[in-house]
Tab-separated table of C-alpha atoms in Angstrom:
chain	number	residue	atom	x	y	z
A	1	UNK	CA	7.435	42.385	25.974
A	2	UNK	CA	5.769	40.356	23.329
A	3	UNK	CA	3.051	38.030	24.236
A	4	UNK	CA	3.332	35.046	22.457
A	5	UNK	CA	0.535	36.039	20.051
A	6	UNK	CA	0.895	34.193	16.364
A	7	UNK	CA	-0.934	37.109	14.709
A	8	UNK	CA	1.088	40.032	16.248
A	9	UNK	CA	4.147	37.983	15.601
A	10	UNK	CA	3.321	37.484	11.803
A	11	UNK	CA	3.084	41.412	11.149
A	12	UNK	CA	6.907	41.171	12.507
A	13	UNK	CA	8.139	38.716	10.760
A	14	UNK	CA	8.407	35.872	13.602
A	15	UNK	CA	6.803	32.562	12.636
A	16	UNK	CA	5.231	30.579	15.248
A	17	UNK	CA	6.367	26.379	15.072
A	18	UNK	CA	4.521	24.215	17.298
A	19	UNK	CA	4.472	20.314	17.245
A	20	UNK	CA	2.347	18.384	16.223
A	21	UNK	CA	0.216	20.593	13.630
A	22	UNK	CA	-1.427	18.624	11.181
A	23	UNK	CA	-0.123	21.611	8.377
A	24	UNK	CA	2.743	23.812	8.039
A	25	UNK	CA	6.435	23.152	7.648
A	26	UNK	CA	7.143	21.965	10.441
A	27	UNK	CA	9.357	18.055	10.671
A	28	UNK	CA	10.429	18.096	14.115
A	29	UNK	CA	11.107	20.148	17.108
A	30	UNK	CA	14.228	19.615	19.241
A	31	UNK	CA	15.090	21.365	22.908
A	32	UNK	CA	18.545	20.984	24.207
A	33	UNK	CA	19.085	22.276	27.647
A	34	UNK	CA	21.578	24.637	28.037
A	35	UNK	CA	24.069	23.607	30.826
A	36	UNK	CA	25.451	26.223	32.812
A	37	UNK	CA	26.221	24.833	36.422
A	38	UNK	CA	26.380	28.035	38.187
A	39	UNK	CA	22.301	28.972	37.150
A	40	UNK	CA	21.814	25.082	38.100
A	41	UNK	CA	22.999	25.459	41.688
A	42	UNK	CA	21.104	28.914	41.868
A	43	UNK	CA	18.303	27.232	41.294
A	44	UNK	CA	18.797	24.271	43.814
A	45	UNK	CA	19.277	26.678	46.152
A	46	UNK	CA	16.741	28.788	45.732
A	47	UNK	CA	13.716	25.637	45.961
A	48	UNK	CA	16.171	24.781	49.612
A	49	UNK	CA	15.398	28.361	50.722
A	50	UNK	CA	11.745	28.258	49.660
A	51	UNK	CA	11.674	25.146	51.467
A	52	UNK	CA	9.684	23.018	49.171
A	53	UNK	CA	10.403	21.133	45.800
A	54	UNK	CA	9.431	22.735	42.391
A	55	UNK	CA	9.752	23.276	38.954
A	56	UNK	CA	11.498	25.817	39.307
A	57	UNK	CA	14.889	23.555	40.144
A	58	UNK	CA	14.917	22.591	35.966
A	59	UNK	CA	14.291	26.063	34.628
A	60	UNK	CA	16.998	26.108	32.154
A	61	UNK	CA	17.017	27.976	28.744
A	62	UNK	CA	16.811	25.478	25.963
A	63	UNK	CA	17.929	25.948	22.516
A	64	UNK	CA	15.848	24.638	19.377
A	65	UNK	CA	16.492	23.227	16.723
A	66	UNK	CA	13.821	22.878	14.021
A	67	UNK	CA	13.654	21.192	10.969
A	68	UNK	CA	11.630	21.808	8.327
A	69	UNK	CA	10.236	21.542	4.865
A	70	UNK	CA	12.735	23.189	2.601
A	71	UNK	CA	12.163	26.451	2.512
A	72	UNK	CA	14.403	29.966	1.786
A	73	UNK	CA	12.569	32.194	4.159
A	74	UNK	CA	14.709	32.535	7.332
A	75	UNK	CA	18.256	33.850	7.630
A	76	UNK	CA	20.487	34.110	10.699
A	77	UNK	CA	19.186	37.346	12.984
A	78	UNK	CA	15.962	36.493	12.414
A	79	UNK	CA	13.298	35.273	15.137
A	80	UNK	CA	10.760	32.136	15.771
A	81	UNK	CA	8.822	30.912	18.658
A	82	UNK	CA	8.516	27.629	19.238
A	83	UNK	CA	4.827	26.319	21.303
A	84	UNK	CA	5.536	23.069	23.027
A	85	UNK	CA	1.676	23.111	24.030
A	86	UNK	CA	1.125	20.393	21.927
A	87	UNK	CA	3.791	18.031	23.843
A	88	UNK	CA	1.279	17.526	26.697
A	89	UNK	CA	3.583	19.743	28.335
A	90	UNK	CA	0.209	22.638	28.671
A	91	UNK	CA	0.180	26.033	26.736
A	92	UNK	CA	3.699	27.481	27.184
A	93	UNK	CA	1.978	30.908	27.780
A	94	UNK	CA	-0.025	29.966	30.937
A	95	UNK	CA	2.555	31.028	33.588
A	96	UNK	CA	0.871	27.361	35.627
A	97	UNK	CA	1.641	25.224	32.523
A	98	UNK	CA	4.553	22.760	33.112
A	99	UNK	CA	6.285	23.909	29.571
A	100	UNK	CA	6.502	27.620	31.003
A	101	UNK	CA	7.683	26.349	34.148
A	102	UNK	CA	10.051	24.321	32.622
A	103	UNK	CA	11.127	27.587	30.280
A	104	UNK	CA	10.864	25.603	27.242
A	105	UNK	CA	9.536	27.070	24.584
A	106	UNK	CA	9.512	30.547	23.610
A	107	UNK	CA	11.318	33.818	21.229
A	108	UNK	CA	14.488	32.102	19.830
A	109	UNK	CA	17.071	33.778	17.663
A	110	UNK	CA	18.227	32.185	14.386
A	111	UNK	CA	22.013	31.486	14.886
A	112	UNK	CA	22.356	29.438	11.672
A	113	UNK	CA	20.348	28.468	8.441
A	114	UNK	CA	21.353	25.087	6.804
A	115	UNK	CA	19.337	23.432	3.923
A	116	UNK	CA	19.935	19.604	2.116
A	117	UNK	CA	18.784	19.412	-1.200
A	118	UNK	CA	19.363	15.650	-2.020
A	119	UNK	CA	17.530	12.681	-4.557
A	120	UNK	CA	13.645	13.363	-3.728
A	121	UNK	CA	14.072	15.448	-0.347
A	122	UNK	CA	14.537	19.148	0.554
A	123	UNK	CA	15.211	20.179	4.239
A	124	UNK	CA	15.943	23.282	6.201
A	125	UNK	CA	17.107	23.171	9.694
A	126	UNK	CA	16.986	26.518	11.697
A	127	UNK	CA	19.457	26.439	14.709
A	128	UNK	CA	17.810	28.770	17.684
A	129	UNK	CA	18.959	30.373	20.809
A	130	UNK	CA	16.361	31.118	23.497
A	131	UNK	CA	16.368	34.925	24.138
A	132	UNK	CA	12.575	34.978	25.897
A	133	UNK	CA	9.856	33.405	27.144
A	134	UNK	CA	7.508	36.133	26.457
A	135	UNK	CA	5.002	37.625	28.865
A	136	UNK	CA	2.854	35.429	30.334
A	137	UNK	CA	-1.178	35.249	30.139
């Protein structure tokens, strides 16, 4: 039921990472496309009954991982969204925009928490399972 709104989101506890922001802690932002055949041929058939092509035929969940600054403020049962809008993929919570097509993007829960701490660099890297896209504007 949650909108996708950074400010409501804060108040709970769910940070907002998008890509390309010129602050934040933010490194990188990396989707990996869950493959479950059965929801693939669902979806193929589906776009053969509607009789045309769509996006619809790669809506997949995708997993994120993000890495970050070094940080010790997430822990595994916690949530983040992740906003692709910067990817040129449109803002994920326009229900046209290719990235909410696409289903990438969106609430993810924290599965695991693993930091580095080496000579001159700190990193945390936040493993995340898609559990929503949130409602759509």
């Amino acid at each position: 039921e949650r909108s996708g709104n950074p400010t409501e989101d804060l108040k709970e506890g769910i940070y907002h990472f998008n890509i390309g922001s010129d602050r934040g802690l933010v490194n990188t932002l990396n989707f990996e496309q869950v493959l479950s055949p059965a929801l693939k041929n669902l979806r193929i058939a589906e776009s053969m009954d509607d009789g045309k092509d769509s996006l619809e035929q790669l809506r997949m969940p995708y997993n994120t991982t993000v890495e970050l600054v070094g940080n010790s403020l997430f822990i595994p049962g916690m949530f983040f969204y992740a906003n692709p809008s910067l990817s040129g993929l449109g803002n994920f919570e326009d229900s046209r925009s290719i990235a909410y097509q696409l289903n990438l993007g969106g609430y993810h829960l924290i599965m695991s928490v693993h930091s580095t701490i080496t000579k001159g660099e700190y990193k945390t890297t936040l493993k995340g399972e898609q559990c929503a896209q949130g409602r759509p504007r």
